[in-house]
PDB file of C-alpha atoms and ligand atoms in Angstrom:
ATOM      1  CA  UNK A   1      -9.434 -20.219  15.014  1.00 82.00           C
ATOM      2  CA  UNK A   2      -8.994 -22.671  12.133  1.00 92.00           C
ATOM      3  CA  UNK A   3      -5.204 -22.201  12.007  1.00 93.00           C
ATOM      4  CA  UNK A   4      -4.131 -25.353  13.812  1.00 93.00           C
ATOM      5  CA  UNK A   5      -6.653 -27.562  11.982  1.00 95.00           C
ATOM      6  CA  UNK A   6      -5.214 -26.451   8.654  1.00 96.00           C
ATOM      7  CA  UNK A   7      -1.612 -26.410   9.884  1.00 94.00           C
ATOM      8  CA  UNK A   8      -1.072 -22.645   9.490  1.00 96.00           C
ATOM      9  CA  UNK A   9       1.571 -20.787  11.461  1.00 95.00           C
ATOM     10  CA  UNK A  10      -0.342 -17.582  10.923  1.00 95.00           C
ATOM     11  CA  UNK A  11      -3.672 -16.659   9.463  1.00 96.00           C
ATOM     12  CA  UNK A  12      -3.270 -16.814   5.641  1.00 98.00           C
ATOM     13  CA  UNK A  13      -5.746 -14.107   4.699  1.00 97.00           C
ATOM     14  CA  UNK A  14      -5.397 -11.460   7.386  1.00 96.00           C
ATOM     15  CA  UNK A  15      -5.991  -7.975   5.989  1.00 95.00           C
ATOM     16  CA  UNK A  16      -2.730  -6.473   7.191  1.00 94.00           C
ATOM     17  CA  UNK A  17       0.191  -5.305   5.030  1.00 94.00           C
ATOM     18  CA  UNK A  18       2.474  -8.095   6.279  1.00 96.00           C
ATOM     19  CA  UNK A  19       5.511  -8.379   3.964  1.00 96.00           C
ATOM     20  CA  UNK A  20       5.673 -12.118   4.608  1.00 96.00           C
ATOM     21  CA  UNK A  21       2.684 -12.314   2.268  1.00 98.00           C
ATOM     22  CA  UNK A  22       3.866  -9.869  -0.399  1.00 98.00           C
ATOM     23  CA  UNK A  23       2.803 -11.471  -3.655  1.00 98.00           C
ATOM     24  CA  UNK A  24       4.999 -10.347  -6.515  1.00 96.00           C
ATOM     25  CA  UNK A  25       2.401 -10.081  -9.241  1.00 95.00           C
ATOM     26  CA  UNK A  26       3.664  -8.382 -12.373  1.00 95.00           C
ATOM     27  CA  UNK A  27       2.022  -5.073 -11.508  1.00 96.00           C
ATOM     28  CA  UNK A  28       3.104  -5.065  -7.857  1.00 97.00           C
ATOM     29  CA  UNK A  29       6.657  -5.985  -8.817  1.00 97.00           C
ATOM     30  CA  UNK A  30       6.755  -3.236 -11.404  1.00 98.00           C
ATOM     31  CA  UNK A  31       5.321  -0.622  -9.040  1.00 98.00           C
ATOM     32  CA  UNK A  32       7.771  -1.597  -6.301  1.00 98.00           C
ATOM     33  CA  UNK A  33      10.653  -1.392  -8.780  1.00 98.00           C
ATOM     34  CA  UNK A  34       9.585   2.152  -9.681  1.00 98.00           C
ATOM     35  CA  UNK A  35       9.547   3.211  -6.051  1.00 98.00           C
ATOM     36  CA  UNK A  36      12.906   1.584  -5.350  1.00 98.00           C
ATOM     37  CA  UNK A  37      14.436   3.136  -8.453  1.00 97.00           C
ATOM     38  CA  UNK A  38      13.204   6.602  -7.515  1.00 97.00           C
ATOM     39  CA  UNK A  39      14.790   6.320  -4.083  1.00 97.00           C
ATOM     40  CA  UNK A  40      17.994   4.593  -5.146  1.00 95.00           C
ATOM     41  CA  UNK A  41      18.702   6.854  -8.124  1.00 94.00           C
ATOM     42  CA  UNK A  42      17.462  10.000  -6.348  1.00 93.00           C
ATOM     43  CA  UNK A  43      14.975  10.752  -9.099  1.00 93.00           C
ATOM     44  CA  UNK A  44      12.732  13.042  -7.041  1.00 93.00           C
ATOM     45  CA  UNK A  45       9.067  12.106  -7.306  1.00 96.00           C
ATOM     46  CA  UNK A  46       7.139   8.886  -7.953  1.00 98.00           C
ATOM     47  CA  UNK A  47       3.354   8.547  -8.143  1.00 98.00           C
ATOM     48  CA  UNK A  48       1.300   5.353  -7.688  1.00 98.00           C
ATOM     49  CA  UNK A  49      -2.487   5.343  -8.020  1.00 98.00           C
ATOM     50  CA  UNK A  50      -4.769   2.401  -7.380  1.00 97.00           C
ATOM     51  CA  UNK A  51      -8.255   1.501  -6.224  1.00 96.00           C
ATOM     52  CA  UNK A  52      -8.990   0.868  -2.544  1.00 95.00           C
ATOM     53  CA  UNK A  53      -7.686  -2.471  -1.354  1.00 96.00           C
ATOM     54  CA  UNK A  54      -5.414  -3.118  -4.327  1.00 97.00           C
ATOM     55  CA  UNK A  55      -2.104  -3.029  -2.445  1.00 97.00           C
ATOM     56  CA  UNK A  56      -0.765   0.524  -2.180  1.00 98.00           C
ATOM     57  CA  UNK A  57      -0.032   0.375   1.544  1.00 97.00           C
ATOM     58  CA  UNK A  58       1.362  -3.127   1.085  1.00 97.00           C
ATOM     59  CA  UNK A  59       3.793  -1.695  -1.494  1.00 97.00           C
ATOM     60  CA  UNK A  60       5.023   0.882   1.004  1.00 97.00           C
ATOM     61  CA  UNK A  61       5.640  -1.809   3.639  1.00 97.00           C
ATOM     62  CA  UNK A  62       7.604  -3.839   1.096  1.00 97.00           C
ATOM     63  CA  UNK A  63       9.646  -0.817   0.082  1.00 98.00           C
ATOM     64  CA  UNK A  64      10.506  -0.030   3.712  1.00 97.00           C
ATOM     65  CA  UNK A  65      11.504  -3.662   4.147  1.00 96.00           C
ATOM     66  CA  UNK A  66      13.760  -3.497   1.068  1.00 96.00           C
ATOM     67  CA  UNK A  67      15.413  -0.236   2.093  1.00 95.00           C
ATOM     68  CA  UNK A  68      16.363  -1.670   5.472  1.00 92.00           C
ATOM     69  CA  UNK A  69      16.242  -0.389   9.035  1.00 88.00           C
ATOM     70  CA  UNK A  70      18.701   2.482   8.568  1.00 89.00           C
ATOM     71  CA  UNK A  71      16.954   4.278   5.722  1.00 94.00           C
ATOM     72  CA  UNK A  72      15.506   7.680   6.638  1.00 97.00           C
ATOM     73  CA  UNK A  73      11.832   7.404   5.684  1.00 98.00           C
ATOM     74  CA  UNK A  74       8.891   9.483   6.802  1.00 98.00           C
ATOM     75  CA  UNK A  75       5.588   7.744   6.074  1.00 97.00           C
ATOM     76  CA  UNK A  76       2.554   9.998   6.340  1.00 97.00           C
ATOM     77  CA  UNK A  77      -0.914   8.405   6.449  1.00 94.00           C
ATOM     78  CA  UNK A  78      -2.776  11.302   7.977  1.00 91.00           C
ATOM     79  CA  UNK A  79      -3.355  13.577   5.013  1.00 90.00           C
ATOM     80  CA  UNK A  80      -6.097  15.789   6.443  1.00 93.00           C
ATOM     81  CA  UNK A  81      -3.542  18.352   7.587  1.00 95.00           C
ATOM     82  CA  UNK A  82      -2.360  21.800   6.586  1.00 95.00           C
ATOM     83  CA  UNK A  83       0.918  22.311   4.777  1.00 94.00           C
ATOM     84  CA  UNK A  84       2.722  23.349   7.913  1.00 94.00           C
ATOM     85  CA  UNK A  85       1.294  20.459   9.956  1.00 95.00           C
ATOM     86  CA  UNK A  86       2.465  18.141   7.214  1.00 96.00           C
ATOM     87  CA  UNK A  87       6.029  19.478   7.451  1.00 96.00           C
ATOM     88  CA  UNK A  88       5.925  18.983  11.231  1.00 95.00           C
ATOM     89  CA  UNK A  89       4.693  15.416  10.818  1.00 96.00           C
ATOM     90  CA  UNK A  90       7.558  14.716   8.434  1.00 97.00           C
ATOM     91  CA  UNK A  91      10.068  16.102  10.954  1.00 97.00           C
ATOM     92  CA  UNK A  92       8.519  13.996  13.724  1.00 96.00           C
ATOM     93  CA  UNK A  93       8.713  10.852  11.587  1.00 97.00           C
ATOM     94  CA  UNK A  94      12.394  11.573  10.884  1.00 97.00           C
ATOM     95  CA  UNK A  95      12.923  12.296  14.606  1.00 96.00           C
ATOM     96  CA  UNK A  96      14.367  15.743  13.920  1.00 97.00           C
ATOM     97  CA  UNK A  97      14.869  18.151  16.782  1.00 91.00           C
ATOM     98  CA  UNK A  98      12.966  21.357  16.249  1.00 91.00           C
ATOM     99  CA  UNK A  99      13.134  24.548  18.312  1.00 87.00           C
ATOM    100  CA  UNK A 100      10.082  25.088  20.550  1.00 88.00           C
ATOM    101  CA  UNK A 101       7.206  26.626  18.552  1.00 89.00           C
ATOM    102  CA  UNK A 102       9.093  26.394  15.273  1.00 90.00           C
ATOM    103  CA  UNK A 103       8.000  28.550  12.375  1.00 92.00           C
ATOM    104  CA  UNK A 104       7.973  27.268   8.823  1.00 91.00           C
ATOM    105  CA  UNK A 105      11.423  28.617   8.010  1.00 91.00           C
ATOM    106  CA  UNK A 106      13.034  26.789  10.909  1.00 93.00           C
ATOM    107  CA  UNK A 107      11.232  23.554   9.995  1.00 94.00           C
ATOM    108  CA  UNK A 108      12.521  23.802   6.440  1.00 92.00           C
ATOM    109  CA  UNK A 109      16.021  24.588   7.697  1.00 92.00           C
ATOM    110  CA  UNK A 110      15.989  21.503   9.917  1.00 94.00           C
ATOM    111  CA  UNK A 111      14.850  19.323   7.043  1.00 95.00           C
ATOM    112  CA  UNK A 112      17.426  20.784   4.707  1.00 92.00           C
ATOM    113  CA  UNK A 113      20.223  20.287   7.214  1.00 94.00           C
ATOM    114  CA  UNK A 114      19.188  16.693   7.791  1.00 96.00           C
ATOM    115  CA  UNK A 115      18.952  15.965   4.056  1.00 95.00           C
ATOM    116  CA  UNK A 116      22.449  17.322   3.445  1.00 93.00           C
ATOM    117  CA  UNK A 117      23.822  15.355   6.383  1.00 94.00           C
ATOM    118  CA  UNK A 118      22.268  12.164   5.011  1.00 95.00           C
ATOM    119  CA  UNK A 119      23.626  12.947   1.566  1.00 93.00           C
ATOM    120  CA  UNK A 120      27.159  13.209   2.914  1.00 93.00           C
ATOM    121  CA  UNK A 121      26.678   9.767   4.443  1.00 93.00           C
ATOM    122  CA  UNK A 122      25.644   8.413   1.053  1.00 91.00           C
ATOM    123  CA  UNK A 123      22.015   8.183   2.191  1.00 93.00           C
ATOM    124  CA  UNK A 124      18.862   9.848   1.041  1.00 94.00           C
ATOM    125  CA  UNK A 125      15.681  11.009   2.738  1.00 97.00           C
ATOM    126  CA  UNK A 126      12.370   9.564   1.551  1.00 98.00           C
ATOM    127  CA  UNK A 127       8.967  11.069   2.245  1.00 98.00           C
ATOM    128  CA  UNK A 128       5.998   8.778   1.554  1.00 98.00           C
ATOM    129  CA  UNK A 129       2.477  10.189   1.370  1.00 98.00           C
ATOM    130  CA  UNK A 130      -0.208   7.475   1.543  1.00 97.00           C
ATOM    131  CA  UNK A 131      -3.880   8.294   0.836  1.00 96.00           C
ATOM    132  CA  UNK A 132      -2.621  11.428  -0.898  1.00 97.00           C
ATOM    133  CA  UNK A 133      -5.961  12.044  -2.641  1.00 97.00           C
ATOM    134  CA  UNK A 134      -7.078  13.767   0.593  1.00 96.00           C
ATOM    135  CA  UNK A 135      -4.120  16.153   0.766  1.00 97.00           C
ATOM    136  CA  UNK A 136      -4.837  19.887   0.312  1.00 97.00           C
ATOM    137  CA  UNK A 137      -3.367  21.695  -2.698  1.00 97.00           C
ATOM    138  CA  UNK A 138      -1.465  23.978  -0.325  1.00 96.00           C
ATOM    139  CA  UNK A 139       0.131  20.937   1.363  1.00 97.00           C
ATOM    140  CA  UNK A 140       1.194  19.545  -2.026  1.00 97.00           C
ATOM    141  CA  UNK A 141       2.906  22.858  -2.688  1.00 95.00           C
ATOM    142  CA  UNK A 142       4.920  22.508   0.525  1.00 94.00           C
ATOM    143  CA  UNK A 143       6.004  19.093  -0.664  1.00 94.00           C
ATOM    144  CA  UNK A 144       7.223  20.556  -3.895  1.00 91.00           C
ATOM    145  CA  UNK A 145       9.452  22.938  -1.977  1.00 88.00           C
ATOM    146  CA  UNK A 146      11.011  19.913  -0.293  1.00 89.00           C
ATOM    147  CA  UNK A 147      11.815  18.281  -3.587  1.00 87.00           C
ATOM    148  CA  UNK A 148      13.500  21.502  -4.682  1.00 84.00           C
ATOM    149  CA  UNK A 149      16.332  20.656  -2.333  1.00 82.00           C
ATOM    150  CA  UNK A 150      19.039  19.344  -4.582  1.00 77.00           C
ATOM    151  CA  UNK A 151      22.727  19.491  -5.209  1.00 72.00           C
ATOM    152  CA  UNK A 152      24.172  19.680  -8.727  1.00 68.00           C
ATOM    153  CA  UNK A 153      23.264  16.161  -9.714  1.00 74.00           C
ATOM    154  CA  UNK A 154      20.643  14.769  -7.360  1.00 81.00           C
ATOM    155  CA  UNK A 155      17.479  15.450  -5.425  1.00 88.00           C
ATOM    156  CA  UNK A 156      18.172  15.332  -1.709  1.00 93.00           C
ATOM    157  CA  UNK A 157      14.617  14.353  -0.736  1.00 96.00           C
ATOM    158  CA  UNK A 158      12.643  11.693  -2.587  1.00 96.00           C
ATOM    159  CA  UNK A 159       8.876  12.001  -2.580  1.00 97.00           C
ATOM    160  CA  UNK A 160       6.612   8.978  -3.097  1.00 98.00           C
ATOM    161  CA  UNK A 161       2.947   9.852  -3.549  1.00 98.00           C
ATOM    162  CA  UNK A 162       0.297   7.100  -3.351  1.00 98.00           C
ATOM    163  CA  UNK A 163      -3.448   7.444  -3.506  1.00 98.00           C
ATOM    164  CA  UNK A 164      -6.800   6.431  -4.922  1.00 97.00           C
ATOM    165  CA  UNK A 165      -7.549   7.054  -8.602  1.00 96.00           C
ATOM    166  CA  UNK A 166      -9.113  10.469  -7.906  1.00 97.00           C
ATOM    167  CA  UNK A 167      -5.622  11.620  -6.922  1.00 97.00           C
ATOM    168  CA  UNK A 168      -4.928  12.006 -10.637  1.00 96.00           C
ATOM    169  CA  UNK A 169      -7.770  14.540 -10.691  1.00 95.00           C
ATOM    170  CA  UNK A 170      -6.378  16.443  -7.680  1.00 96.00           C
ATOM    171  CA  UNK A 171      -2.970  16.674  -9.321  1.00 97.00           C
ATOM    172  CA  UNK A 172      -4.491  18.328 -12.382  1.00 96.00           C
ATOM    173  CA  UNK A 173      -4.954  21.510 -10.340  1.00 97.00           C
ATOM    174  CA  UNK A 174      -3.140  24.320 -12.181  1.00 95.00           C
ATOM    175  CA  UNK A 175      -1.123  25.256  -9.098  1.00 96.00           C
ATOM    176  CA  UNK A 176       0.342  21.761  -9.030  1.00 96.00           C
ATOM    177  CA  UNK A 177       1.869  21.926 -12.496  1.00 95.00           C
ATOM    178  CA  UNK A 178       5.352  22.547 -11.075  1.00 93.00           C
ATOM    179  CA  UNK A 179       4.958  19.407  -8.940  1.00 95.00           C
ATOM    180  CA  UNK A 180       3.486  17.065 -11.553  1.00 95.00           C
ATOM    181  CA  UNK A 181       6.064  18.060 -14.133  1.00 94.00           C
ATOM    182  CA  UNK A 182       8.666  16.579 -11.824  1.00 93.00           C
ATOM    183  CA  UNK A 183       7.063  13.156 -11.468  1.00 96.00           C
ATOM    184  CA  UNK A 184       9.775  10.828 -12.703  1.00 95.00           C
ATOM    185  CA  UNK A 185       7.918   7.523 -12.309  1.00 97.00           C
ATOM    186  CA  UNK A 186       4.231   6.690 -12.518  1.00 97.00           C
ATOM    187  CA  UNK A 187       2.421   3.420 -11.839  1.00 97.00           C
ATOM    188  CA  UNK A 188      -1.152   2.209 -11.394  1.00 97.00           C
ATOM    189  CA  UNK A 189      -2.528  -0.803  -9.511  1.00 98.00           C
ATOM    190  CA  UNK A 190      -5.565  -2.644 -10.871  1.00 97.00           C
ATOM    191  CA  UNK A 191      -7.569  -5.438  -9.257  1.00 97.00           C
ATOM    192  CA  UNK A 192      -6.241  -8.916 -10.098  1.00 97.00           C
ATOM    193  CA  UNK A 193      -7.453 -11.090 -12.958  1.00 97.00           C
ATOM    194  CA  UNK A 194      -9.001 -14.417 -11.995  1.00 97.00           C
ATOM    195  CA  UNK A 195      -5.790 -16.277 -12.826  1.00 97.00           C
ATOM    196  CA  UNK A 196      -3.697 -13.856 -10.764  1.00 97.00           C
ATOM    197  CA  UNK A 197      -6.158 -14.201  -7.906  1.00 98.00           C
ATOM    198  CA  UNK A 198      -5.807 -18.000  -7.950  1.00 98.00           C
ATOM    199  CA  UNK A 199      -2.000 -17.672  -7.798  1.00 98.00           C
ATOM    200  CA  UNK A 200      -2.291 -15.032  -5.092  1.00 98.00           C
ATOM    201  CA  UNK A 201      -4.439 -17.275  -2.905  1.00 98.00           C
ATOM    202  CA  UNK A 202      -2.219 -20.324  -3.443  1.00 98.00           C
ATOM    203  CA  UNK A 203       0.825 -18.228  -2.554  1.00 98.00           C
ATOM    204  CA  UNK A 204      -0.712 -16.972   0.682  1.00 98.00           C
ATOM    205  CA  UNK A 205      -1.741 -20.499   1.689  1.00 98.00           C
ATOM    206  CA  UNK A 206       1.845 -21.691   1.196  1.00 97.00           C
ATOM    207  CA  UNK A 207       3.344 -18.726   3.049  1.00 97.00           C
ATOM    208  CA  UNK A 208       1.056 -19.283   6.017  1.00 97.00           C
ATOM    209  CA  UNK A 209       1.707 -23.030   6.282  1.00 96.00           C
ATOM    210  CA  UNK A 210       4.268 -24.823   8.368  1.00 84.00           C
ATOM    211  CA  UNK A 211       4.798 -27.342   5.570  1.00 86.00           C
ATOM    212  CA  UNK A 212       2.629 -27.748   2.496  1.00 89.00           C
ATOM    213  CA  UNK A 213      -0.902 -26.394   2.826  1.00 92.00           C
ATOM    214  CA  UNK A 214      -3.430 -29.088   3.707  1.00 93.00           C
ATOM    215  CA  UNK A 215      -6.383 -27.169   2.378  1.00 97.00           C
ATOM    216  CA  UNK A 216      -7.327 -26.064  -1.114  1.00 97.00           C
ATOM    217  CA  UNK A 217     -10.131 -24.274  -2.966  1.00 98.00           C
ATOM    218  CA  UNK A 218     -12.045 -25.875  -5.848  1.00 98.00           C
ATOM    219  CA  UNK A 219     -12.163 -24.113  -9.206  1.00 98.00           C
ATOM    220  CA  UNK A 220     -15.862 -23.359  -8.665  1.00 98.00           C
ATOM    221  CA  UNK A 221     -15.044 -21.862  -5.245  1.00 98.00           C
ATOM    222  CA  UNK A 222     -12.433 -19.574  -6.821  1.00 98.00           C
ATOM    223  CA  UNK A 223     -14.961 -18.584  -9.442  1.00 98.00           C
ATOM    224  CA  UNK A 224     -17.383 -17.302  -6.794  1.00 97.00           C
ATOM    225  CA  UNK A 225     -14.644 -15.502  -4.853  1.00 97.00           C
ATOM    226  CA  UNK A 226     -13.587 -13.765  -8.018  1.00 97.00           C
ATOM    227  CA  UNK A 227     -17.119 -12.771  -8.961  1.00 95.00           C
ATOM    228  CA  UNK A 228     -17.771 -11.328  -5.502  1.00 93.00           C
ATOM    229  CA  UNK A 229     -14.394  -9.622  -4.986  1.00 94.00           C
ATOM    230  CA  UNK A 230     -13.762  -8.532  -8.579  1.00 95.00           C
ATOM    231  CA  UNK A 231     -10.144  -9.378  -7.857  1.00 97.00           C
ATOM    232  CA  UNK A 232      -9.577  -6.735  -5.160  1.00 96.00           C
ATOM    233  CA  UNK A 233      -7.044  -8.307  -2.747  1.00 97.00           C
ATOM    234  CA  UNK A 234      -8.623  -6.904   0.406  1.00 95.00           C
ATOM    235  CA  UNK A 235     -12.030  -8.381  -0.473  1.00 94.00           C
ATOM    236  CA  UNK A 236     -10.495 -11.659  -1.633  1.00 96.00           C
ATOM    237  CA  UNK A 237      -8.888 -11.929   1.813  1.00 96.00           C
ATOM    238  CA  UNK A 238     -12.183 -11.288   3.603  1.00 94.00           C
ATOM    239  CA  UNK A 239     -14.068 -13.936   1.672  1.00 96.00           C
ATOM    240  CA  UNK A 240     -11.272 -16.529   1.764  1.00 97.00           C
ATOM    241  CA  UNK A 241     -10.834 -16.082   5.508  1.00 96.00           C
ATOM    242  CA  UNK A 242     -14.538 -16.610   6.128  1.00 95.00           C
ATOM    243  CA  UNK A 243     -14.648 -19.564   3.730  1.00 97.00           C
ATOM    244  CA  UNK A 244     -11.853 -21.258   5.698  1.00 97.00           C
ATOM    245  CA  UNK A 245     -13.898 -20.740   8.842  1.00 95.00           C
ATOM    246  CA  UNK A 246     -16.882 -22.462   7.219  1.00 96.00           C
ATOM    247  CA  UNK A 247     -14.582 -25.238   5.966  1.00 97.00           C
ATOM    248  CA  UNK A 248     -13.192 -25.710   9.449  1.00 97.00           C
ATOM    249  CA  UNK A 249     -16.639 -26.074  11.032  1.00 96.00           C
ATOM    250  CA  UNK A 250     -17.301 -28.850   8.500  1.00 97.00           C
ATOM    251  CA  UNK A 251     -13.807 -30.329   8.968  1.00 97.00           C
ATOM    252  CA  UNK A 252     -13.271 -29.988   5.225  1.00 97.00           C
ATOM    253  CA  UNK A 253      -9.870 -30.067   3.507  1.00 97.00           C
ATOM    254  CA  UNK A 254     -11.282 -28.887   0.214  1.00 98.00           C
ATOM    255  CA  UNK A 255     -13.217 -25.614   0.180  1.00 98.00           C
ATOM    256  CA  UNK A 256     -15.997 -25.853  -2.385  1.00 98.00           C
ATOM    257  CA  UNK A 257     -18.383 -23.321  -3.891  1.00 97.00           C
ATOM    258  CA  UNK A 258     -21.137 -24.064  -1.340  1.00 97.00           C
ATOM    259  CA  UNK A 259     -18.810 -23.215   1.533  1.00 97.00           C
ATOM    260  CA  UNK A 260     -17.749 -19.967  -0.116  1.00 97.00           C
ATOM    261  CA  UNK A 261     -21.354 -19.058  -0.797  1.00 96.00           C
ATOM    262  CA  UNK A 262     -22.206 -19.845   2.806  1.00 94.00           C
ATOM    263  CA  UNK A 263     -19.305 -17.691   3.986  1.00 94.00           C
ATOM    264  CA  UNK A 264     -20.597 -14.783   1.924  1.00 92.00           C
ATOM    265  CA  UNK A 265     -24.255 -15.284   2.982  1.00 88.00           C
ATOM    266  CA  UNK A 266     -23.834 -16.121   6.666  1.00 81.00           C
ATOM    267  CA  UNK A 267     -20.613 -14.540   7.773  1.00 71.00           C
ATOM    268  CA  UNK A 268     -20.253 -11.412   5.760  1.00 71.00           C
ATOM    269  CA  UNK A 269     -23.330  -9.255   6.407  1.00 58.00           C
ATOM    270  CA  UNK A 270     -21.262  -7.267   8.883  1.00 53.00           C
ATOM    271  CA  UNK A 271     -18.914  -6.358   6.043  1.00 48.00           C
ATOM    272  CA  UNK A 272     -21.672  -5.624   3.601  1.00 49.00           C
ATOM    273  CA  UNK A 273     -21.550  -1.801   3.849  1.00 49.00           C
ATOM    274  CA  UNK A 274     -17.828  -1.899   3.107  1.00 52.00           C
ATOM    275  CA  UNK A 275     -18.421  -4.225   0.209  1.00 52.00           C
ATOM    276  CA  UNK A 276     -21.124  -2.020  -1.249  1.00 50.00           C
ATOM    277  CA  UNK A 277     -18.953   1.072  -0.861  1.00 53.00           C
ATOM    278  CA  UNK A 278     -16.108  -0.743  -2.562  1.00 55.00           C
ATOM    279  CA  UNK A 279     -18.293  -1.882  -5.416  1.00 55.00           C
ATOM    280  CA  UNK A 280     -19.492   1.645  -5.955  1.00 55.00           C
ATOM    281  CA  UNK A 281     -15.957   2.913  -6.072  1.00 56.00           C
ATOM    282  CA  UNK A 282     -15.026   0.174  -8.504  1.00 59.00           C
ATOM    283  CA  UNK A 283     -18.034   0.913 -10.700  1.00 57.00           C
ATOM    284  CA  UNK A 284     -17.671   4.673 -10.782  1.00 54.00           C
ATOM    285  CA  UNK A 285     -14.029   5.240  -9.964  1.00 45.00           C
TER     286      UNK A 285
HETATM  287  N1  LIG B 301       0.790  -7.768  -3.624  1.00 81.26           N
HETATM  288  C1  LIG B 301       0.158  -8.201  -2.527  1.00 81.26           C
HETATM  289  N2  LIG B 301       0.599  -9.298  -1.881  1.00 81.26           N
HETATM  290  C2  LIG B 301      -0.023  -9.755  -0.773  1.00 81.26           C
HETATM  291  N3  LIG B 301      -1.091  -9.189  -0.233  1.00 81.26           N
HETATM  292  C3  LIG B 301      -1.582  -8.089  -0.825  1.00 81.26           C
HETATM  293  C4  LIG B 301      -0.993  -7.535  -1.985  1.00 81.26           C
HETATM  294  N4  LIG B 301      -1.701  -6.454  -2.343  1.00 81.26           N
HETATM  295  C5  LIG B 301      -2.689  -6.337  -1.425  1.00 81.26           C
HETATM  296  N5  LIG B 301      -2.615  -7.314  -0.519  1.00 81.26           N
HETATM  297  C6  LIG B 301      -3.505  -7.541   0.629  1.00 81.26           C
HETATM  298  O1  LIG B 301      -4.649  -6.731   0.504  1.00 81.26           O
HETATM  299  C7  LIG B 301      -4.788  -5.903   1.657  1.00 81.26           C
HETATM  300  C8  LIG B 301      -5.242  -4.547   1.219  1.00 81.26           C
HETATM  301  O2  LIG B 301      -4.188  -3.894   0.528  1.00 81.26           O
HETATM  302  P1  LIG B 301      -3.705  -2.406   0.888  1.00 81.26           P
HETATM  303  O3  LIG B 301      -2.269  -2.318   0.585  1.00 81.26           O
HETATM  304  O4  LIG B 301      -4.141  -2.049   2.259  1.00 81.26           O
HETATM  305  O5  LIG B 301      -4.563  -1.617  -0.196  1.00 81.26           O
HETATM  306  P2  LIG B 301      -4.666  -0.060  -0.424  1.00 81.26           P
HETATM  307  O6  LIG B 301      -3.629   0.603   0.440  1.00 81.26           O
HETATM  308  O7  LIG B 301      -4.407   0.104  -1.894  1.00 81.26           O
HETATM  309  O8  LIG B 301      -6.070   0.309  -0.064  1.00 81.26           O
HETATM  310  C9  LIG B 301      -3.421  -5.865   2.319  1.00 81.26           C
HETATM  311  O9  LIG B 301      -3.553  -5.729   3.728  1.00 81.26           O
HETATM  312  C10 LIG B 301      -2.837  -7.207   1.961  1.00 81.26           C
HETATM  313  O10 LIG B 301      -3.197  -8.191   2.899  1.00 81.26           O
HETATM  314 MG1  LIG B 302      -3.817   1.974   1.954  1.00 81.26          MG
END
């Protein structure tokens, strides 16, 4: 709506994991490096935890982008499944042919065959589990069996597990010891500091603009956004997007604290339940 007034090619604060906007903060860069290293060096398992809205799914999109279109990656977002359903989902993501009504053994055989084939081509197979805190213990155990596939030197299937902080609790289950002992890389995403948030917002404004951005936020405006969002990127995006809308209706090139406050008061009630839920998670998680 305000895009053409501010000279944006695309909306700067859309809440989608668009790699065009991937902001390489220290923690996101480090987490991405861990994922890339695990895949490239065939290290087996990597684990990333992080609060809601802090960039886990964005990391996965960036990784997929880095690995290129030919990499064999199965990304699983639906984690409310049984172990066997999970294996089927992985096969479907990898576009493997399965016999009609396959049993578990034939699913595992298909996966194994594919992994070996990829290995001979110098490729690996990567399985990504997003929102893994919801995965059943039994499904985690199936995943461990997958990572058991190895030749003398390397794992044939790389497993990247991402989830909310309570995932750490889930993984403490005694039956998952054999899995957690194999985690080669671990990272955690925190909300941004106020300084990081200011850089993040400036970066997104530049990335969205045709030339240089012709809108900016005052220091006081950033202060309020930070206080309200606590530095969680998803919430920062929501507030900044609404603040630009308020700025546009006033034909303003500089977004001040009053406009941000107005955006929060007038435009965000519809998001309020989400915000409250988020704040609770942040306070107790
Ligand atoms: N490093 C980042 N660079 C750019 N945008 C980000 C970054 N991290 C998070 N975001 C933004 O915040 C939104 C929410 O992040 P997301 O990855 O969905 O969080 P999570 O999966 O941890 O709940 C994303 O859609 C994206 O727009
Ligand atoms: Mg996510």
